[in-house]
């Protein structure tokens, strides 16, 4: 009887010593992205058609928080998290005529919530295509020109990406103009600005390159992470 009691008591002690590991969050598979050396929060959001502010929120980081190669980022909204809402100025009610004056932002501060009041063409030349959001090659416009000709910032802003790590874009510049708008300049022969640089409208940021043996600039505008027709923002020629 004593032996049975001793065995039961020993078993109870063993069970009590077992450590139950807490459930961990799986950060692999669909909906997750592994950061590469050339990535920025903005370039990742651009690649997947996301709002960079939402991407930062999903991963519980600031938009200015550095990311590192090998880091895992969530690309979909966590279950149970409500959709963040951001107050927009009255100018946002018009997709084609944003009125507030643009302000620049320094390297270490966030941009103004105001949108550009004026846009300029990024380079000289005629558009080669029309915008079509459902076509990957037409989520912007291609502008014909000559290799090496100047490519300019279409509005005041800050360079948030300068690299060639996004497949299909070649040498690419992305400029943040406000909390709402980003613009991109692809197929560049040469990039002339670095990430973090503050630029004024008209600043030469790159030289035109080519694709498919045709000299041209691929130009896009994103509003809250979504592609929009640049022709609705650029002035009539």
Tab-separated table of N, CA, C and O in Angstrom, residues 27-133:
chain	number	residue	atom	x	y	z
A	27	UNK	N	4.868	32.933	-37.943
A	27	UNK	CA	5.166	34.080	-38.805
A	27	UNK	C	5.686	33.629	-40.165
A	27	UNK	O	6.542	34.272	-40.753
A	28	UNK	N	5.171	32.500	-40.629
A	28	UNK	CA	5.576	32.013	-41.939
A	28	UNK	C	4.351	31.605	-42.750
A	28	UNK	O	3.265	31.469	-42.220
A	29	UNK	N	4.576	31.428	-44.031
A	29	UNK	CA	3.485	31.016	-44.901
A	29	UNK	C	2.789	32.206	-45.524
A	29	UNK	O	3.299	33.334	-45.548
A	30	UNK	N	1.587	31.969	-46.037
A	30	UNK	CA	0.827	33.011	-46.712
A	30	UNK	C	0.555	34.177	-45.769
A	30	UNK	O	0.229	33.990	-44.603
A	31	UNK	N	0.704	35.388	-46.295
A	31	UNK	CA	0.432	36.567	-45.487
A	31	UNK	C	1.629	37.124	-44.755
A	31	UNK	O	1.516	38.113	-44.034
A	32	UNK	N	2.812	36.495	-44.948
A	32	UNK	CA	4.032	36.974	-44.298
A	32	UNK	C	5.122	37.220	-45.341
A	32	UNK	O	5.170	36.560	-46.381
A	33	UNK	N	5.993	38.179	-45.049
A	33	UNK	CA	7.066	38.534	-45.982
A	33	UNK	C	8.394	38.625	-45.235
A	33	UNK	O	8.466	39.188	-44.132
A	34	UNK	N	9.452	38.069	-45.837
A	34	UNK	CA	10.789	38.146	-45.265
A	34	UNK	C	11.534	39.327	-45.869
A	34	UNK	O	11.700	39.405	-47.090
A	35	UNK	N	11.962	40.245	-45.028
A	35	UNK	CA	12.635	41.460	-45.481
A	35	UNK	C	13.977	41.125	-46.136
A	35	UNK	O	14.759	40.334	-45.605
A	36	UNK	N	14.224	41.747	-47.294
A	36	UNK	CA	15.480	41.584	-48.018
A	36	UNK	C	16.365	42.818	-47.796
A	36	UNK	O	15.869	43.868	-47.377
A	37	UNK	N	17.674	42.695	-48.085
A	37	UNK	CA	18.596	43.803	-47.791
A	37	UNK	C	18.202	45.159	-48.368
A	37	UNK	O	18.449	46.189	-47.762
A	38	UNK	N	17.611	45.182	-49.562
A	38	UNK	CA	17.301	46.464	-50.205
A	38	UNK	C	15.910	46.997	-49.870
A	38	UNK	O	15.521	48.071	-50.346
A	39	UNK	N	15.152	46.274	-49.053
A	39	UNK	CA	13.772	46.648	-48.776
A	39	UNK	C	13.650	47.823	-47.817
A	39	UNK	O	14.497	48.048	-46.949
A	40	UNK	N	12.560	48.574	-47.992
A	40	UNK	CA	12.109	49.539	-47.002
A	40	UNK	C	10.628	49.252	-46.763
A	40	UNK	O	9.987	48.530	-47.536
A	41	UNK	N	10.077	49.817	-45.711
A	41	UNK	CA	8.653	49.636	-45.446
A	41	UNK	C	7.832	50.104	-46.645
A	41	UNK	O	6.849	49.480	-47.043
A	42	UNK	N	8.279	51.200	-47.258
A	42	UNK	CA	7.558	51.769	-48.393
A	42	UNK	C	7.624	50.869	-49.618
A	42	UNK	O	6.628	50.695	-50.331
A	43	UNK	N	8.793	50.296	-49.889
A	43	UNK	CA	8.918	49.453	-51.078
A	43	UNK	C	8.113	48.165	-50.939
A	43	UNK	O	7.538	47.668	-51.906
A	44	UNK	N	8.055	47.630	-49.720
A	44	UNK	CA	7.257	46.418	-49.492
A	44	UNK	C	5.780	46.735	-49.675
A	44	UNK	O	5.032	45.986	-50.326
A	45	UNK	N	5.339	47.844	-49.103
A	45	UNK	CA	3.942	48.246	-49.261
A	45	UNK	C	3.628	48.482	-50.735
A	45	UNK	O	2.557	48.093	-51.228
A	46	UNK	N	4.570	49.090	-51.471
A	46	UNK	CA	4.364	49.364	-52.897
A	46	UNK	C	4.232	48.060	-53.673
A	46	UNK	O	3.348	47.913	-54.518
A	47	UNK	N	5.103	47.098	-53.373
A	47	UNK	CA	5.101	45.822	-54.090
A	47	UNK	C	3.748	45.116	-53.963
A	47	UNK	O	3.268	44.503	-54.922
A	48	UNK	N	3.130	45.205	-52.790
A	48	UNK	CA	1.891	44.456	-52.548
A	48	UNK	C	0.641	45.332	-52.577
A	48	UNK	O	-0.439	44.873	-52.212
A	49	UNK	N	0.789	46.576	-53.017
A	49	UNK	CA	-0.370	47.451	-53.141
A	49	UNK	C	-1.013	47.792	-51.821
A	49	UNK	O	-2.245	47.911	-51.719
A	50	UNK	N	-0.186	47.988	-50.782
A	50	UNK	CA	-0.691	48.290	-49.449
A	50	UNK	C	-0.391	49.730	-49.065
A	50	UNK	O	0.525	50.357	-49.593
A	51	UNK	N	-1.156	50.235	-48.126
A	51	UNK	CA	-0.871	51.533	-47.519
A	51	UNK	C	0.250	51.323	-46.501
A	51	UNK	O	0.124	50.495	-45.595
A	52	UNK	N	1.349	52.055	-46.638
A	52	UNK	CA	2.496	51.838	-45.744
A	52	UNK	C	2.144	52.089	-44.282
A	52	UNK	O	2.686	51.458	-43.377
A	53	UNK	N	1.200	52.995	-44.029
A	53	UNK	CA	0.777	53.265	-42.645
A	53	UNK	C	0.052	52.055	-42.060
A	53	UNK	O	0.235	51.707	-40.889
A	54	UNK	N	-0.783	51.414	-42.879
A	54	UNK	CA	-1.496	50.227	-42.423
A	54	UNK	C	-0.524	49.079	-42.191
A	54	UNK	O	-0.641	48.328	-41.221
A	55	UNK	N	0.463	48.937	-43.095
A	55	UNK	CA	1.466	47.882	-42.944
A	55	UNK	C	2.226	48.051	-41.634
A	55	UNK	O	2.485	47.073	-40.923
A	56	UNK	N	2.585	49.280	-41.307
A	56	UNK	CA	3.278	49.547	-40.041
A	56	UNK	C	2.383	49.200	-38.852
A	56	UNK	O	2.826	48.581	-37.877
A	57	UNK	N	1.113	49.547	-38.942
A	57	UNK	CA	0.170	49.269	-37.858
A	57	UNK	C	0.003	47.773	-37.628
A	57	UNK	O	-0.001	47.301	-36.486
A	58	UNK	N	-0.108	47.013	-38.709
A	58	UNK	CA	-0.277	45.565	-38.581
A	58	UNK	C	0.918	44.917	-37.892
A	58	UNK	O	0.783	43.896	-37.219
A	59	UNK	N	2.104	45.523	-38.061
A	59	UNK	CA	3.315	44.956	-37.479
A	59	UNK	C	3.763	45.676	-36.216
A	59	UNK	O	4.865	45.448	-35.712
A	60	UNK	N	2.898	46.572	-35.719
A	60	UNK	CA	3.125	47.276	-34.452
A	60	UNK	C	4.464	48.009	-34.435
A	60	UNK	O	5.232	47.931	-33.478
A	61	UNK	N	4.736	48.714	-35.547
A	61	UNK	CA	5.939	49.526	-35.630
A	61	UNK	C	5.563	50.904	-36.161
A	61	UNK	O	4.484	51.103	-36.710
A	62	UNK	N	6.470	51.860	-35.977
A	62	UNK	CA	6.282	53.190	-36.538
A	62	UNK	C	6.697	53.166	-38.000
A	62	UNK	O	7.507	52.338	-38.417
A	63	UNK	N	6.165	54.113	-38.794
A	63	UNK	CA	6.559	54.179	-40.193
A	63	UNK	C	8.036	54.542	-40.323
A	63	UNK	O	8.644	54.333	-41.385
A	64	UNK	N	8.617	55.095	-39.265
A	64	UNK	CA	10.037	55.462	-39.292
A	64	UNK	C	10.936	54.419	-38.641
A	64	UNK	O	12.150	54.601	-38.545
A	65	UNK	N	10.347	53.309	-38.160
A	65	UNK	CA	11.138	52.256	-37.532
A	65	UNK	C	11.952	51.510	-38.591
A	65	UNK	O	11.398	51.039	-39.578
A	66	UNK	N	13.287	51.403	-38.423
A	66	UNK	CA	14.098	50.658	-39.401
A	66	UNK	C	13.682	49.185	-39.434
A	66	UNK	O	13.348	48.604	-38.402
A	67	UNK	N	13.694	48.592	-40.621
A	67	UNK	CA	13.461	47.152	-40.742
A	67	UNK	C	14.771	46.504	-41.175
A	67	UNK	O	15.647	47.170	-41.731
A	68	UNK	N	14.902	45.201	-40.930
A	68	UNK	CA	16.185	44.540	-41.118
A	68	UNK	C	16.024	43.263	-41.939
A	68	UNK	O	14.989	42.592	-41.873
A	69	UNK	N	17.049	42.910	-42.747
A	69	UNK	CA	17.003	41.666	-43.524
A	69	UNK	C	16.712	40.469	-42.631
A	69	UNK	O	17.269	40.341	-41.545
A	70	UNK	N	15.802	39.618	-43.085
A	70	UNK	CA	15.419	38.448	-42.306
A	70	UNK	C	14.211	38.675	-41.418
A	70	UNK	O	13.593	37.717	-40.944
A	71	UNK	N	13.864	39.923	-41.187
A	71	UNK	CA	12.699	40.234	-40.358
A	71	UNK	C	11.428	39.795	-41.075
A	71	UNK	O	11.323	39.866	-42.295
A	72	UNK	N	10.446	39.304	-40.307
A	72	UNK	CA	9.183	38.857	-40.887
A	72	UNK	C	8.115	39.926	-40.682
A	72	UNK	O	7.929	40.416	-39.565
A	73	UNK	N	7.431	40.296	-41.752
A	73	UNK	CA	6.381	41.301	-41.678
A	73	UNK	C	5.043	40.716	-42.100
A	73	UNK	O	4.952	39.966	-43.075
A	74	UNK	N	4.030	41.079	-41.372
A	74	UNK	CA	2.657	40.635	-41.661
A	74	UNK	C	2.100	41.478	-42.801
A	74	UNK	O	2.173	42.713	-42.774
A	75	UNK	N	1.523	40.828	-43.814
A	75	UNK	CA	0.979	41.520	-44.970
A	75	UNK	C	-0.539	41.587	-44.976
A	75	UNK	O	-1.128	42.167	-45.894
A	76	UNK	N	-1.169	40.986	-43.988
A	76	UNK	CA	-2.626	41.011	-43.887
A	76	UNK	C	-3.023	41.481	-42.501
A	76	UNK	O	-2.261	41.330	-41.541
A	77	UNK	N	-4.193	42.043	-42.391
A	77	UNK	CA	-4.651	42.568	-41.106
A	77	UNK	C	-4.841	41.449	-40.099
A	77	UNK	O	-5.494	40.443	-40.394
A	78	UNK	N	-4.269	41.591	-38.893
A	78	UNK	CA	-4.435	40.556	-37.863
A	78	UNK	C	-5.898	40.384	-37.503
A	78	UNK	O	-6.666	41.346	-37.484
A	79	UNK	N	-6.291	39.152	-37.229
A	79	UNK	CA	-7.670	38.896	-36.852
A	79	UNK	C	-7.981	39.625	-35.562
A	79	UNK	O	-7.172	39.664	-34.632
A	80	UNK	N	-9.128	40.235	-35.516
A	80	UNK	CA	-9.533	40.950	-34.308
A	80	UNK	C	-9.136	42.405	-34.304
A	80	UNK	O	-9.621	43.185	-33.479
A	81	UNK	N	-8.250	42.807	-35.231
A	81	UNK	CA	-7.833	44.203	-35.277
A	81	UNK	C	-8.784	44.981	-36.163
A	81	UNK	O	-9.080	44.589	-37.280
A	82	UNK	N	-9.263	46.087	-35.648
A	82	UNK	CA	-10.182	46.912	-36.422
A	82	UNK	C	-9.404	47.703	-37.448
A	82	UNK	O	-8.208	47.951	-37.304
A	83	UNK	N	-10.095	48.110	-38.492
A	83	UNK	CA	-9.459	48.889	-39.541
A	83	UNK	C	-9.211	50.295	-39.036
A	83	UNK	O	-10.130	50.971	-38.566
A	84	UNK	N	-7.954	50.721	-39.108
A	84	UNK	CA	-7.622	52.053	-38.623
A	84	UNK	C	-8.194	53.094	-39.555
A	84	UNK	O	-8.185	52.954	-40.774
A	85	UNK	N	-8.716	54.167	-38.969
A	85	UNK	CA	-9.254	55.250	-39.773
A	85	UNK	C	-8.411	56.485	-39.550
A	85	UNK	O	-7.949	56.758	-38.444
A	86	UNK	N	-8.191	57.219	-40.599
A	86	UNK	CA	-7.396	58.429	-40.520
A	86	UNK	C	-8.229	59.598	-40.991
A	86	UNK	O	-8.875	59.530	-42.037
A	87	UNK	N	-8.219	60.665	-40.212
A	87	UNK	CA	-8.969	61.844	-40.609
A	87	UNK	C	-8.315	62.470	-41.824
A	87	UNK	O	-7.117	62.679	-41.869
A	88	UNK	N	-9.119	62.787	-42.799
A	88	UNK	CA	-8.625	63.406	-44.014
A	88	UNK	C	-9.186	64.814	-44.121
A	88	UNK	O	-10.287	65.106	-43.679
A	89	UNK	N	-8.417	65.673	-44.744
A	89	UNK	CA	-8.895	67.030	-44.931
A	89	UNK	C	-9.978	67.035	-45.989
A	89	UNK	O	-10.180	66.090	-46.737
A	90	UNK	N	-10.714	68.148	-46.068
A	90	UNK	CA	-11.810	68.238	-47.021
A	90	UNK	C	-11.329	68.102	-48.450
A	90	UNK	O	-12.080	67.747	-49.343
A	91	UNK	N	-10.045	68.370	-48.684
A	91	UNK	CA	-9.508	68.272	-50.036
A	91	UNK	C	-9.515	66.858	-50.559
A	91	UNK	O	-9.511	66.618	-51.749
A	92	UNK	N	-9.542	65.880	-49.658
A	92	UNK	CA	-9.515	64.488	-50.087
A	92	UNK	C	-10.825	64.027	-50.691
A	92	UNK	O	-10.912	62.943	-51.234
A	93	UNK	N	-11.861	64.835	-50.541
A	93	UNK	CA	-13.138	64.459	-51.123
A	93	UNK	C	-13.069	64.489	-52.642
A	93	UNK	O	-13.848	63.864	-53.329
A	94	UNK	N	-12.133	65.241	-53.161
A	94	UNK	CA	-11.941	65.298	-54.605
A	94	UNK	C	-10.675	64.565	-54.971
A	94	UNK	O	-9.586	64.962	-54.591
A	95	UNK	N	-10.812	63.479	-55.716
A	95	UNK	CA	-9.648	62.672	-56.075
A	95	UNK	C	-8.804	63.361	-57.130
A	95	UNK	O	-7.648	63.072	-57.293
A	96	UNK	N	-9.417	64.312	-57.854
A	96	UNK	CA	-8.699	64.899	-58.967
A	96	UNK	C	-8.148	66.285	-58.679
A	96	UNK	O	-7.280	66.755	-59.398
A	97	UNK	N	-8.648	66.945	-57.635
A	97	UNK	CA	-8.210	68.303	-57.372
A	97	UNK	C	-7.887	68.519	-55.898
A	97	UNK	O	-8.585	69.236	-55.190
A	98	UNK	N	-6.815	67.896	-55.401
A	98	UNK	CA	-6.415	68.136	-54.021
A	98	UNK	C	-5.939	69.567	-53.877
A	98	UNK	O	-5.101	70.036	-54.646
A	99	UNK	N	-6.467	70.333	-52.886
A	99	UNK	CA	-6.212	71.760	-52.816
A	99	UNK	C	-5.154	72.214	-51.817
A	99	UNK	O	-4.474	73.196	-52.062
A	100	UNK	N	-5.010	71.579	-50.632
A	100	UNK	CA	-4.086	72.135	-49.640
A	100	UNK	C	-2.670	72.201	-50.155
A	100	UNK	O	-2.221	71.367	-50.932
A	101	UNK	N	-1.943	73.213	-49.697
A	101	UNK	CA	-0.555	73.405	-50.103
A	101	UNK	C	0.331	72.320	-49.528
A	101	UNK	O	0.202	71.943	-48.374
A	102	UNK	N	1.265	71.833	-50.334
A	102	UNK	CA	2.160	70.767	-49.877
A	102	UNK	C	3.259	71.334	-49.001
A	102	UNK	O	3.700	72.468	-49.169
A	103	UNK	N	3.709	70.546	-48.046
A	103	UNK	CA	4.861	70.907	-47.240
A	103	UNK	C	5.833	69.749	-47.253
A	103	UNK	O	5.445	68.596	-47.351
A	104	UNK	N	7.106	70.063	-47.162
A	104	UNK	CA	8.102	69.014	-47.170
A	104	UNK	C	8.270	68.433	-45.799
A	104	UNK	O	7.769	68.962	-44.808
A	105	UNK	N	8.989	67.324	-45.691
A	105	UNK	CA	9.284	66.775	-44.375
A	105	UNK	C	10.748	66.436	-44.282
A	105	UNK	O	11.377	66.091	-45.261
A	106	UNK	N	11.300	66.573	-43.105
A	106	UNK	CA	12.717	66.313	-42.916
A	106	UNK	C	12.956	64.819	-42.851
A	106	UNK	O	12.034	64.017	-42.801
A	107	UNK	N	14.230	64.443	-42.808
A	107	UNK	CA	14.617	63.042	-42.841
A	107	UNK	C	14.061	62.262	-41.667
A	107	UNK	O	13.727	61.095	-41.783
A	108	UNK	N	13.922	62.906	-40.519
A	108	UNK	CA	13.552	62.184	-39.304
A	108	UNK	C	12.149	62.501	-38.808
A	108	UNK	O	11.796	62.184	-37.687
A	109	UNK	N	11.335	63.166	-39.621
A	109	UNK	CA	9.985	63.489	-39.199
A	109	UNK	C	8.993	63.020	-40.232
A	109	UNK	O	9.317	62.846	-41.399
A	110	UNK	N	7.736	62.859	-39.811
A	110	UNK	CA	6.714	62.411	-40.730
A	110	UNK	C	6.264	63.568	-41.604
A	110	UNK	O	6.354	64.733	-41.238
A	111	UNK	N	5.738	63.241	-42.784
A	111	UNK	CA	5.305	64.269	-43.710
A	111	UNK	C	4.002	64.900	-43.243
A	111	UNK	O	3.302	64.383	-42.389
A	112	UNK	N	3.694	66.036	-43.837
A	112	UNK	CA	2.444	66.700	-43.524
A	112	UNK	C	1.288	65.856	-44.042
A	112	UNK	O	1.417	65.084	-44.970
A	113	UNK	N	0.118	66.041	-43.429
A	113	UNK	CA	-1.065	65.334	-43.908
A	113	UNK	C	-1.659	66.046	-45.114
A	113	UNK	O	-2.588	65.556	-45.735
A	114	UNK	N	-1.127	67.222	-45.427
A	114	UNK	CA	-1.638	67.975	-46.562
A	114	UNK	C	-1.161	67.372	-47.883
A	114	UNK	O	-0.051	66.882	-47.985
A	115	UNK	N	-2.009	67.473	-48.886
A	115	UNK	CA	-1.698	66.913	-50.190
A	115	UNK	C	-1.185	67.997	-51.132
A	115	UNK	O	-1.440	69.187	-50.918
A	116	UNK	N	-0.456	67.615	-52.165
A	116	UNK	CA	0.057	68.615	-53.108
A	116	UNK	C	-1.072	69.426	-53.733
A	116	UNK	O	-2.104	68.889	-54.137
A	117	UNK	N	-0.881	70.738	-53.794
A	117	UNK	CA	-1.878	71.598	-54.436
A	117	UNK	C	-1.590	71.729	-55.923
A	117	UNK	O	-2.432	72.165	-56.695
A	118	UNK	N	-0.360	71.346	-56.289
A	118	UNK	CA	0.043	71.463	-57.685
A	118	UNK	C	0.971	70.314	-58.047
A	118	UNK	O	1.849	69.957	-57.281
A	119	UNK	N	0.744	69.734	-59.230
A	119	UNK	CA	1.598	68.662	-59.740
A	119	UNK	C	2.224	69.122	-61.039
A	119	UNK	O	1.622	69.899	-61.788
A	120	UNK	N	3.432	68.634	-61.330
A	120	UNK	CA	4.058	68.928	-62.612
A	120	UNK	C	4.387	67.602	-63.301
A	120	UNK	O	4.422	66.557	-62.661
A	121	UNK	N	4.651	67.662	-64.596
A	121	UNK	CA	5.024	66.445	-65.320
A	121	UNK	C	6.422	66.002	-64.904
A	121	UNK	O	7.316	66.844	-64.711
A	122	UNK	N	6.652	64.696	-64.789
A	122	UNK	CA	7.954	64.216	-64.347
A	122	UNK	C	9.045	64.318	-65.414
A	122	UNK	O	10.228	64.295	-65.090
A	123	UNK	N	8.659	64.435	-66.673
A	123	UNK	CA	9.637	64.547	-67.752
A	123	UNK	C	8.917	64.993	-69.020
A	123	UNK	O	7.684	64.989	-69.080
A	124	UNK	N	9.688	65.389	-70.023
A	124	UNK	CA	9.095	65.785	-71.293
A	124	UNK	C	8.807	64.549	-72.134
A	124	UNK	O	9.578	63.594	-72.126
A	125	UNK	N	7.719	64.592	-72.868
A	125	UNK	CA	7.386	63.468	-73.734
A	125	UNK	C	5.904	63.165	-73.733
A	125	UNK	O	5.145	63.651	-72.889
A	126	UNK	N	5.503	62.339	-74.676
A	126	UNK	CA	4.098	61.966	-74.804
A	126	UNK	C	3.833	60.620	-74.130
A	126	UNK	O	4.666	59.714	-74.197
A	127	UNK	N	2.660	60.476	-73.492
A	127	UNK	CA	2.293	59.182	-72.903
A	127	UNK	C	2.163	58.117	-73.986
A	127	UNK	O	1.632	58.370	-75.068
A	128	UNK	N	2.658	56.933	-73.673
A	128	UNK	CA	2.600	55.824	-74.619
A	128	UNK	C	1.426	54.895	-74.354
A	128	UNK	O	1.164	53.996	-75.155
A	129	UNK	N	0.745	55.083	-73.243
A	129	UNK	CA	-0.351	54.190	-72.888
A	129	UNK	C	-1.325	54.913	-71.981
A	129	UNK	O	-1.077	56.048	-71.541
A	130	UNK	N	-2.432	54.263	-71.705
A	130	UNK	CA	-3.408	54.783	-70.747
A	130	UNK	C	-3.397	53.914	-69.497
A	130	UNK	O	-2.924	52.775	-69.518
A	131	UNK	N	-3.920	54.460	-68.427
A	131	UNK	CA	-3.935	53.777	-67.137
A	131	UNK	C	-4.999	52.683	-67.085
A	131	UNK	O	-6.113	52.863	-67.569
A	132	UNK	N	-4.628	51.533	-66.504
A	132	UNK	CA	-5.579	50.445	-66.285
A	132	UNK	C	-5.116	49.677	-65.050
A	132	UNK	O	-4.120	48.950	-65.098
A	133	UNK	N	-5.821	49.832	-63.942
A	133	UNK	CA	-5.395	49.268	-62.663
A	133	UNK	C	-5.292	47.752	-62.687
A	133	UNK	O	-4.481	47.165	-61.960
